[in-house]
Amino acid sequence: MKQAQFGLRAVAALFAVATLAWSTGAAAQSAAQRAVDAAKPLCAGGKTITIVWEAGLQSLDPLNFSGPKWEQLTGCKVKVVEAPVSEMFTKIMQEFRAGTGAYDALNVIPAWMPDLAQAGALEVLDPYVEKYGYAKELQTIAATYRDNQMKVNGKIYGFPDDGDVFIFYYRKDLFARDDLKKAFKAKHGYDLAPPKTWKQFDDIGSFFTEALKSEGIYGASMFRESGYGNFMFQERFRNEGGKFFDANMKATINSPAGVKVLTEWRNENRFMPPGVEKFGFVENLAVFLEGKSAMTISWPPYGRFAAGYLSEEKALSWVPKSKIAGKVGYTLPPGGHPELAAGFALSVAAGSKQKEAAYLFIQWLNSEDTSNQRVQLPYALRDPFRDSHFTNPGYLKLWPDAKDYLAALQAASKTGLLDLSLIQTDKYEEALRQGISRLWAGEDPKKILDDIAKQWDEVTAKVGVEKQKAVYSAWAAKSGAYPK
Amino acid sequence: MPASCFQPREQTHRTSLAAIRTKAATRDRRFKYVLVAPSIFVLLLIGIFPLIYLIVVSFQNITMTDMDTSFQGLLNYRQMVNDTRMWQALLHTVIFTAIALPIELVLGLAMAQLFIDRIPGRQVFVALLVLPVVISPIVAGATWSLMFDNRFGPINQIIGWLIGGEATILWTINPNLVYPAILVAEVWQWTPFMFLLLLAALSAVDKSQLEAASIDGAGWWRTFFRIVLPAIWPVMAIAILIRGLDLFRLFDIVWALTRGGPGTMTETISIFAYVKGFQQFDTSFTAAVALMIIVLLSIVVMAALKRVELAR
């Protein structure tokens, strides 16, 4: 009997040791490797994963790097369906409604998630995360992205995969010039330094334009085209203390904060290049890289392009040659809470016929190992979004000021503000975009904002006040909704 | 034997012959129907079915982002009637049509008159003039967008040379300039279409009548209004109808230049329908708008065809 008991104990002990050894081994294995190992049997026979990706530079990542690598590791081919951002939502929804199962994985702008989740177009990822042990690596995504751009109603619908955030870029050589410092102090009574408030921005911008006129340099240039202006407004409005809705879900975009932003925008154009009203990503980039503007706000690639990082890269031949390499400083925009403008999350299409394989592909893409390589690709516009990206030794050495750049991105990731995300977000944004274009046509800011608020209330009424209120409350409760 | 003796027989023969003919004609007619039936069926399937489906959808509540597809009666139509943005879009479309169509017609006719005589290099010029028509409208719009660009566009550059300084004219933003900018692009692209049709029509005018008028001492205007215009009118009417319908569906050039902005100042009914249907997924509402456009255009086309006596 004793012998039998001993035997049983020995078997139990052996089982426990084996289990421990297996689990330790599994834990030691990275999420990327787990995805590869699990995908290999699924990919046997040459499957193809179809993923929707933004057209242009963004899609060079899966076309040139991650797609071929995934095929090499697992045998699964990757087919990339490219679409401009403006058409991605439409394509995803149309395919979902058609039910063809043509897409397996998706790039989704986090602000679209409530709409896509409500429509049932996205697969809930929690069971897969648990099954393939990805929860731990999800925790090392920078808090702002992880806490704000991953879930709808407590369920995971996408992995934040792009640290899109607005950073303030300035010409540190101009800010360091003694003649300018002296003249500025004499005029304004405080030291010339990157602005912390919009009042300072106005002072510095107009001062530079006046002082540097002979050198052809303007104080600042900004996104003013309405599509980009939408993000800029959302950021600045909240930095000025504005709230999008009141407790009854009535639009309050026409509050004094909103009027202040639009009025100041128009006034600031006086020290910006002529035609700034039409500036989008490329126009603003060209002016800044040519050295014709002292300050600007934009997404992270501006920092890399301005540094001239791999400017000989063929895919970047359209980027104007930087005349300001080594002269650019990076910091947070005035107000200190930059917009987490757009961004991308990786999701699995609910209509996919190979969800498991699609999930494993996005886990691998998003993992620590793979994402650290992807954010350093010079041509693909994926920006740092994991804690480890900001301190990656390889990244820190990419150009002399890369450490300052990454520090600014990390700071921004801690204080960034989310894009407004509701049911039918695009209708709210469209009203805002139209309002901004009316501003440049010379209309009164208050009148414009009153009209926008009216349109927003109409959309809310159509969606259903209570229904929208619940979505807005969930969004407003997120850490990145309003400055704390 | 009197001939009348044979009458009943002949009559019977005729009657049976007529019956056979009628029978054959009926069989023949039926056979024709059988032959055309498949094509009629296909036409109905691709022509009528979408229309019926459009009508059905316009009474539903399909939004693409929601699973609800319930019937909601006339709600979409009520919303459409109360939608000021839609009426504005319709007004903008009418404005574009009312201005562009006469300009294209007059310019096209003037150019056709110019090229009706054999002039050196006529074929080359005609070929060059027709080039804009073969360009895709969205490409034409994008090209004009670059032309009007305040930094890189040649138009501002030329104005700058003329005024001797930097010209920053925001053609697609300034409310006073945005309509002229769109109309210039539109007229540039489609006047050659009018020109081509009217050139063909003018070439077919009876020369002897013109000579007779000239001998009788009729002046240019009199000859034009009494002989040329009546002769080319059927072709001209069709050209006006085609361009009128095209202008009513105006989308590409405006989209490429302004996307309907500033605000919704240049939004046409096609852009409005696109935004509602394909950006905001108000599918049922868009179906109601589309139906309204179809009904409106059908009335206009029928009235126009009746007027030019082509629909009889």
PDB file of C-alpha atoms in Angstrom, chain A residues 113-306:
ATOM      1  CA  MET A 113     -13.733  50.501 -33.738  1.00  0.00           C
ATOM      2  CA  PRO A 114     -17.146  51.230 -32.156  1.00  0.00           C
ATOM      3  CA  ASP A 115     -18.775  51.307 -35.610  1.00  0.00           C
ATOM      4  CA  LEU A 116     -17.018  48.198 -36.843  1.00  0.00           C
ATOM      5  CA  ALA A 117     -17.586  46.317 -33.593  1.00  0.00           C
ATOM      6  CA  GLN A 118     -21.257  47.240 -33.529  1.00  0.00           C
ATOM      7  CA  ALA A 119     -21.648  46.063 -37.122  1.00  0.00           C
ATOM      8  CA  GLY A 120     -19.974  42.769 -36.178  1.00  0.00           C
ATOM      9  CA  ALA A 121     -17.187  43.249 -38.711  1.00  0.00           C
ATOM     10  CA  LEU A 122     -14.381  42.587 -36.215  1.00  0.00           C
ATOM     11  CA  GLU A 123     -13.527  39.347 -34.467  1.00  0.00           C
ATOM     12  CA  VAL A 124     -13.280  39.488 -30.653  1.00  0.00           C
ATOM     13  CA  LEU A 125      -9.639  38.684 -29.934  1.00  0.00           C
ATOM     14  CA  ASP A 126      -9.742  37.804 -26.201  1.00  0.00           C
ATOM     15  CA  PRO A 127     -10.010  34.016 -26.711  1.00  0.00           C
ATOM     16  CA  TYR A 128      -7.059  34.034 -29.113  1.00  0.00           C
ATOM     17  CA  VAL A 129      -4.983  36.216 -26.782  1.00  0.00           C
ATOM     18  CA  GLU A 130      -5.547  33.691 -24.021  1.00  0.00           C
ATOM     19  CA  LYS A 131      -4.987  30.670 -26.240  1.00  0.00           C
ATOM     20  CA  TYR A 132      -1.703  31.948 -27.651  1.00  0.00           C
ATOM     21  CA  GLY A 133      -0.414  33.600 -24.481  1.00  0.00           C
ATOM     22  CA  TYR A 134      -0.249  37.160 -25.773  1.00  0.00           C
ATOM     23  CA  ALA A 135      -1.664  38.952 -22.710  1.00  0.00           C
ATOM     24  CA  LYS A 136       1.755  39.654 -21.204  1.00  0.00           C
ATOM     25  CA  GLU A 137       3.175  41.297 -24.318  1.00  0.00           C
ATOM     26  CA  LEU A 138       0.039  43.364 -24.742  1.00  0.00           C
ATOM     27  CA  GLN A 139       0.857  44.938 -21.387  1.00  0.00           C
ATOM     28  CA  THR A 140       4.142  46.317 -22.737  1.00  0.00           C
ATOM     29  CA  ILE A 141       2.391  48.420 -25.358  1.00  0.00           C
ATOM     30  CA  ALA A 142       2.675  52.072 -24.222  1.00  0.00           C
ATOM     31  CA  ALA A 143      -0.172  52.765 -21.819  1.00  0.00           C
ATOM     32  CA  THR A 144      -1.989  55.395 -23.900  1.00  0.00           C
ATOM     33  CA  TYR A 145      -2.338  53.118 -26.885  1.00  0.00           C
ATOM     34  CA  ARG A 146      -2.978  49.983 -24.846  1.00  0.00           C
ATOM     35  CA  ASP A 147      -5.632  51.496 -22.608  1.00  0.00           C
ATOM     36  CA  ASN A 148      -7.387  53.530 -25.250  1.00  0.00           C
ATOM     37  CA  GLN A 149      -7.084  51.949 -28.666  1.00  0.00           C
ATOM     38  CA  MET A 150      -7.666  48.255 -28.068  1.00  0.00           C
ATOM     39  CA  LYS A 151     -11.110  47.585 -26.639  1.00  0.00           C
ATOM     40  CA  VAL A 152     -14.782  48.314 -27.189  1.00  0.00           C
ATOM     41  CA  ASN A 153     -17.117  47.491 -24.303  1.00  0.00           C
ATOM     42  CA  GLY A 154     -14.309  45.682 -22.497  1.00  0.00           C
ATOM     43  CA  LYS A 155     -13.499  43.322 -25.367  1.00  0.00           C
ATOM     44  CA  ILE A 156     -10.312  43.339 -27.426  1.00  0.00           C
ATOM     45  CA  TYR A 157     -10.997  44.113 -31.083  1.00  0.00           C
ATOM     46  CA  GLY A 158      -7.536  45.194 -32.204  1.00  0.00           C
ATOM     47  CA  PHE A 159      -3.887  45.456 -31.240  1.00  0.00           C
ATOM     48  CA  PRO A 160      -2.584  49.056 -31.232  1.00  0.00           C
ATOM     49  CA  ASP A 161       0.139  48.976 -33.838  1.00  0.00           C
ATOM     50  CA  ASP A 162       1.100  52.515 -34.707  1.00  0.00           C
ATOM     51  CA  GLY A 163       2.165  55.289 -32.350  1.00  0.00           C
ATOM     52  CA  ASP A 164       0.635  58.078 -34.383  1.00  0.00           C
ATOM     53  CA  VAL A 165       0.899  61.225 -32.319  1.00  0.00           C
ATOM     54  CA  PHE A 166       1.357  64.906 -33.063  1.00  0.00           C
ATOM     55  CA  ILE A 167       4.783  66.208 -32.069  1.00  0.00           C
ATOM     56  CA  PHE A 168       5.999  69.787 -32.048  1.00  0.00           C
ATOM     57  CA  TYR A 169       9.036  70.287 -34.281  1.00  0.00           C
ATOM     58  CA  TYR A 170      11.132  73.421 -34.066  1.00  0.00           C
ATOM     59  CA  ARG A 171      14.347  74.787 -35.498  1.00  0.00           C
ATOM     60  CA  LYS A 172      16.661  74.581 -32.532  1.00  0.00           C
ATOM     61  CA  ASP A 173      19.366  76.482 -34.438  1.00  0.00           C
ATOM     62  CA  LEU A 174      17.052  79.503 -34.690  1.00  0.00           C
ATOM     63  CA  PHE A 175      15.979  79.262 -31.052  1.00  0.00           C
ATOM     64  CA  ALA A 176      19.671  79.202 -30.107  1.00  0.00           C
ATOM     65  CA  ARG A 177      20.711  82.255 -32.134  1.00  0.00           C
ATOM     66  CA  ASP A 178      21.927  85.017 -29.839  1.00  0.00           C
ATOM     67  CA  ASP A 179      20.629  87.905 -31.959  1.00  0.00           C
ATOM     68  CA  LEU A 180      17.159  86.420 -32.042  1.00  0.00           C
ATOM     69  CA  LYS A 181      17.177  85.538 -28.340  1.00  0.00           C
ATOM     70  CA  LYS A 182      18.167  89.055 -27.434  1.00  0.00           C
ATOM     71  CA  ALA A 183      15.648  90.733 -29.707  1.00  0.00           C
ATOM     72  CA  PHE A 184      12.835  88.438 -28.564  1.00  0.00           C
ATOM     73  CA  LYS A 185      13.543  89.043 -24.879  1.00  0.00           C
ATOM     74  CA  ALA A 186      13.594  92.767 -25.505  1.00  0.00           C
ATOM     75  CA  LYS A 187      10.260  92.638 -27.286  1.00  0.00           C
ATOM     76  CA  HIS A 188       8.315  90.153 -25.165  1.00  0.00           C
ATOM     77  CA  GLY A 189      10.075  90.160 -21.823  1.00  0.00           C
ATOM     78  CA  TYR A 190      10.680  86.425 -21.585  1.00  0.00           C
ATOM     79  CA  ASP A 191      13.242  83.986 -22.978  1.00  0.00           C
ATOM     80  CA  LEU A 192      12.973  82.583 -26.456  1.00  0.00           C
ATOM     81  CA  ALA A 193      12.176  78.889 -26.041  1.00  0.00           C
ATOM     82  CA  PRO A 194       9.799  76.340 -27.576  1.00  0.00           C
ATOM     83  CA  PRO A 195       6.295  77.579 -26.690  1.00  0.00           C
ATOM     84  CA  LYS A 196       4.343  76.006 -23.855  1.00  0.00           C
ATOM     85  CA  THR A 197       1.163  77.984 -24.547  1.00  0.00           C
ATOM     86  CA  TRP A 198      -0.579  79.132 -27.703  1.00  0.00           C
ATOM     87  CA  LYS A 199      -0.034  82.744 -26.662  1.00  0.00           C
ATOM     88  CA  GLN A 200       3.727  82.091 -26.656  1.00  0.00           C
ATOM     89  CA  PHE A 201       3.376  80.321 -29.987  1.00  0.00           C
ATOM     90  CA  ASP A 202       1.732  83.431 -31.402  1.00  0.00           C
ATOM     91  CA  ASP A 203       4.470  85.680 -29.992  1.00  0.00           C
ATOM     92  CA  ILE A 204       7.301  83.511 -31.291  1.00  0.00           C
ATOM     93  CA  GLY A 205       5.688  82.846 -34.669  1.00  0.00           C
ATOM     94  CA  SER A 206       5.091  86.480 -35.476  1.00  0.00           C
ATOM     95  CA  PHE A 207       8.518  87.436 -34.121  1.00  0.00           C
ATOM     96  CA  PHE A 208      10.319  84.906 -36.323  1.00  0.00           C
ATOM     97  CA  THR A 209       8.376  85.876 -39.431  1.00  0.00           C
ATOM     98  CA  GLU A 210       9.284  89.496 -38.914  1.00  0.00           C
ATOM     99  CA  ALA A 211      12.900  88.892 -37.922  1.00  0.00           C
ATOM    100  CA  LEU A 212      13.658  86.252 -40.552  1.00  0.00           C
ATOM    101  CA  LYS A 213      11.798  87.761 -43.485  1.00  0.00           C
ATOM    102  CA  SER A 214      15.035  88.483 -45.322  1.00  0.00           C
ATOM    103  CA  GLU A 215      16.054  84.834 -44.948  1.00  0.00           C
ATOM    104  CA  GLY A 216      12.723  83.607 -46.334  1.00  0.00           C
ATOM    105  CA  ILE A 217      11.755  81.859 -43.111  1.00  0.00           C
ATOM    106  CA  TYR A 218       8.248  81.981 -41.658  1.00  0.00           C
ATOM    107  CA  GLY A 219       7.509  81.668 -37.964  1.00  0.00           C
ATOM    108  CA  ALA A 220       5.486  78.504 -38.397  1.00  0.00           C
ATOM    109  CA  SER A 221       3.522  76.349 -40.791  1.00  0.00           C
ATOM    110  CA  MET A 222       0.695  74.035 -39.851  1.00  0.00           C
ATOM    111  CA  PHE A 223      -1.826  71.594 -41.232  1.00  0.00           C
ATOM    112  CA  ARG A 224      -4.773  73.749 -42.201  1.00  0.00           C
ATOM    113  CA  GLU A 225      -6.445  71.597 -44.860  1.00  0.00           C
ATOM    114  CA  SER A 226      -9.719  70.460 -43.335  1.00  0.00           C
ATOM    115  CA  GLY A 227      -8.970  66.724 -43.231  1.00  0.00           C
ATOM    116  CA  TYR A 228      -5.861  67.332 -41.125  1.00  0.00           C
ATOM    117  CA  GLY A 229      -7.384  70.344 -39.425  1.00  0.00           C
ATOM    118  CA  ASN A 230      -9.955  67.991 -37.932  1.00  0.00           C
ATOM    119  CA  PHE A 231      -7.235  66.383 -35.787  1.00  0.00           C
ATOM    120  CA  MET A 232      -5.585  69.709 -34.998  1.00  0.00           C
ATOM    121  CA  PHE A 233      -8.878  71.150 -33.815  1.00  0.00           C
ATOM    122  CA  GLN A 234      -9.707  68.163 -31.632  1.00  0.00           C
ATOM    123  CA  GLU A 235      -6.319  68.491 -29.921  1.00  0.00           C
ATOM    124  CA  ARG A 236      -6.316  72.210 -29.354  1.00  0.00           C
ATOM    125  CA  PHE A 237      -9.989  72.410 -28.373  1.00  0.00           C
ATOM    126  CA  ARG A 238      -9.422  69.991 -25.500  1.00  0.00           C
ATOM    127  CA  ASN A 239      -6.151  71.632 -24.485  1.00  0.00           C
ATOM    128  CA  GLU A 240      -8.182  74.832 -24.163  1.00  0.00           C
ATOM    129  CA  GLY A 241     -10.577  73.035 -21.829  1.00  0.00           C
ATOM    130  CA  GLY A 242     -13.303  72.248 -24.357  1.00  0.00           C
ATOM    131  CA  LYS A 243     -15.632  69.269 -24.071  1.00  0.00           C
ATOM    132  CA  PHE A 244     -17.366  67.777 -27.079  1.00  0.00           C
ATOM    133  CA  PHE A 245     -20.713  67.106 -25.332  1.00  0.00           C
ATOM    134  CA  ASP A 246     -22.464  68.015 -22.099  1.00  0.00           C
ATOM    135  CA  ALA A 247     -24.092  65.582 -19.670  1.00  0.00           C
ATOM    136  CA  ASN A 248     -27.228  65.429 -21.839  1.00  0.00           C
ATOM    137  CA  MET A 249     -25.210  64.579 -24.926  1.00  0.00           C
ATOM    138  CA  LYS A 250     -25.790  68.008 -26.393  1.00  0.00           C
ATOM    139  CA  ALA A 251     -22.884  69.194 -28.548  1.00  0.00           C
ATOM    140  CA  THR A 252     -20.745  71.856 -26.874  1.00  0.00           C
ATOM    141  CA  ILE A 253     -18.201  72.266 -29.618  1.00  0.00           C
ATOM    142  CA  ASN A 254     -19.490  75.835 -30.061  1.00  0.00           C
ATOM    143  CA  SER A 255     -18.316  76.749 -26.553  1.00  0.00           C
ATOM    144  CA  PRO A 256     -15.902  79.688 -26.038  1.00  0.00           C
ATOM    145  CA  ALA A 257     -12.998  77.213 -26.245  1.00  0.00           C
ATOM    146  CA  GLY A 258     -14.033  76.251 -29.781  1.00  0.00           C
ATOM    147  CA  VAL A 259     -14.496  79.845 -30.884  1.00  0.00           C
ATOM    148  CA  LYS A 260     -11.099  80.730 -29.383  1.00  0.00           C
ATOM    149  CA  VAL A 261      -9.364  77.971 -31.345  1.00  0.00           C
ATOM    150  CA  LEU A 262     -10.861  78.900 -34.713  1.00  0.00           C
ATOM    151  CA  THR A 263     -10.335  82.615 -34.144  1.00  0.00           C
ATOM    152  CA  GLU A 264      -6.697  82.100 -33.142  1.00  0.00           C
ATOM    153  CA  TRP A 265      -6.102  79.775 -36.089  1.00  0.00           C
ATOM    154  CA  ARG A 266      -7.156  82.458 -38.492  1.00  0.00           C
ATOM    155  CA  ASN A 267      -5.028  85.073 -36.751  1.00  0.00           C
ATOM    156  CA  GLU A 268      -1.974  82.808 -36.748  1.00  0.00           C
ATOM    157  CA  ASN A 269      -2.102  82.402 -40.517  1.00  0.00           C
ATOM    158  CA  ARG A 270      -0.662  85.905 -40.790  1.00  0.00           C
ATOM    159  CA  PHE A 271       2.806  84.627 -39.819  1.00  0.00           C
ATOM    160  CA  MET A 272       2.635  81.442 -41.852  1.00  0.00           C
ATOM    161  CA  PRO A 273       3.470  80.895 -45.546  1.00  0.00           C
ATOM    162  CA  PRO A 274       0.903  82.210 -48.035  1.00  0.00           C
ATOM    163  CA  GLY A 275      -1.658  79.580 -48.922  1.00  0.00           C
ATOM    164  CA  VAL A 276      -1.228  77.729 -45.621  1.00  0.00           C
ATOM    165  CA  GLU A 277      -5.008  77.210 -45.668  1.00  0.00           C
ATOM    166  CA  LYS A 278      -4.399  74.386 -48.148  1.00  0.00           C
ATOM    167  CA  PHE A 279      -1.514  72.756 -46.290  1.00  0.00           C
ATOM    168  CA  GLY A 280      -1.790  69.032 -45.776  1.00  0.00           C
ATOM    169  CA  PHE A 281       0.920  66.499 -44.911  1.00  0.00           C
ATOM    170  CA  VAL A 282       3.054  66.949 -48.021  1.00  0.00           C
ATOM    171  CA  GLU A 283       2.775  70.739 -48.423  1.00  0.00           C
ATOM    172  CA  ASN A 284       3.677  71.328 -44.798  1.00  0.00           C
ATOM    173  CA  LEU A 285       6.500  68.789 -44.957  1.00  0.00           C
ATOM    174  CA  ALA A 286       7.990  70.451 -48.027  1.00  0.00           C
ATOM    175  CA  VAL A 287       8.017  73.889 -46.404  1.00  0.00           C
ATOM    176  CA  PHE A 288       9.521  72.587 -43.162  1.00  0.00           C
ATOM    177  CA  LEU A 289      12.198  70.439 -44.812  1.00  0.00           C
ATOM    178  CA  GLU A 290      13.172  73.297 -47.119  1.00  0.00           C
ATOM    179  CA  GLY A 291      13.904  75.275 -43.992  1.00  0.00           C
ATOM    180  CA  LYS A 292      11.206  77.855 -44.652  1.00  0.00           C
ATOM    181  CA  SER A 293       9.334  77.379 -41.411  1.00  0.00           C
ATOM    182  CA  ALA A 294      10.601  77.580 -37.835  1.00  0.00           C
ATOM    183  CA  MET A 295       7.891  75.532 -36.094  1.00  0.00           C
ATOM    184  CA  THR A 296       5.350  72.940 -37.012  1.00  0.00           C
ATOM    185  CA  ILE A 297       3.239  70.111 -35.612  1.00  0.00           C
ATOM    186  CA  SER A 298       2.912  66.762 -37.294  1.00  0.00           C
ATOM    187  CA  TRP A 299       3.130  62.979 -37.063  1.00  0.00           C
ATOM    188  CA  PRO A 300       6.398  61.225 -36.136  1.00  0.00           C
ATOM    189  CA  PRO A 301       7.697  60.613 -39.693  1.00  0.00           C
ATOM    190  CA  TYR A 302       8.456  64.354 -39.967  1.00  0.00           C
ATOM    191  CA  GLY A 303      11.188  63.838 -37.381  1.00  0.00           C
ATOM    192  CA  ARG A 304      12.781  61.019 -39.340  1.00  0.00           C
ATOM    193  CA  PHE A 305      12.452  62.820 -42.684  1.00  0.00           C
ATOM    194  CA  ALA A 306      13.836  66.074 -41.224  1.00  0.00           C
TER     195      ALA A 306
END
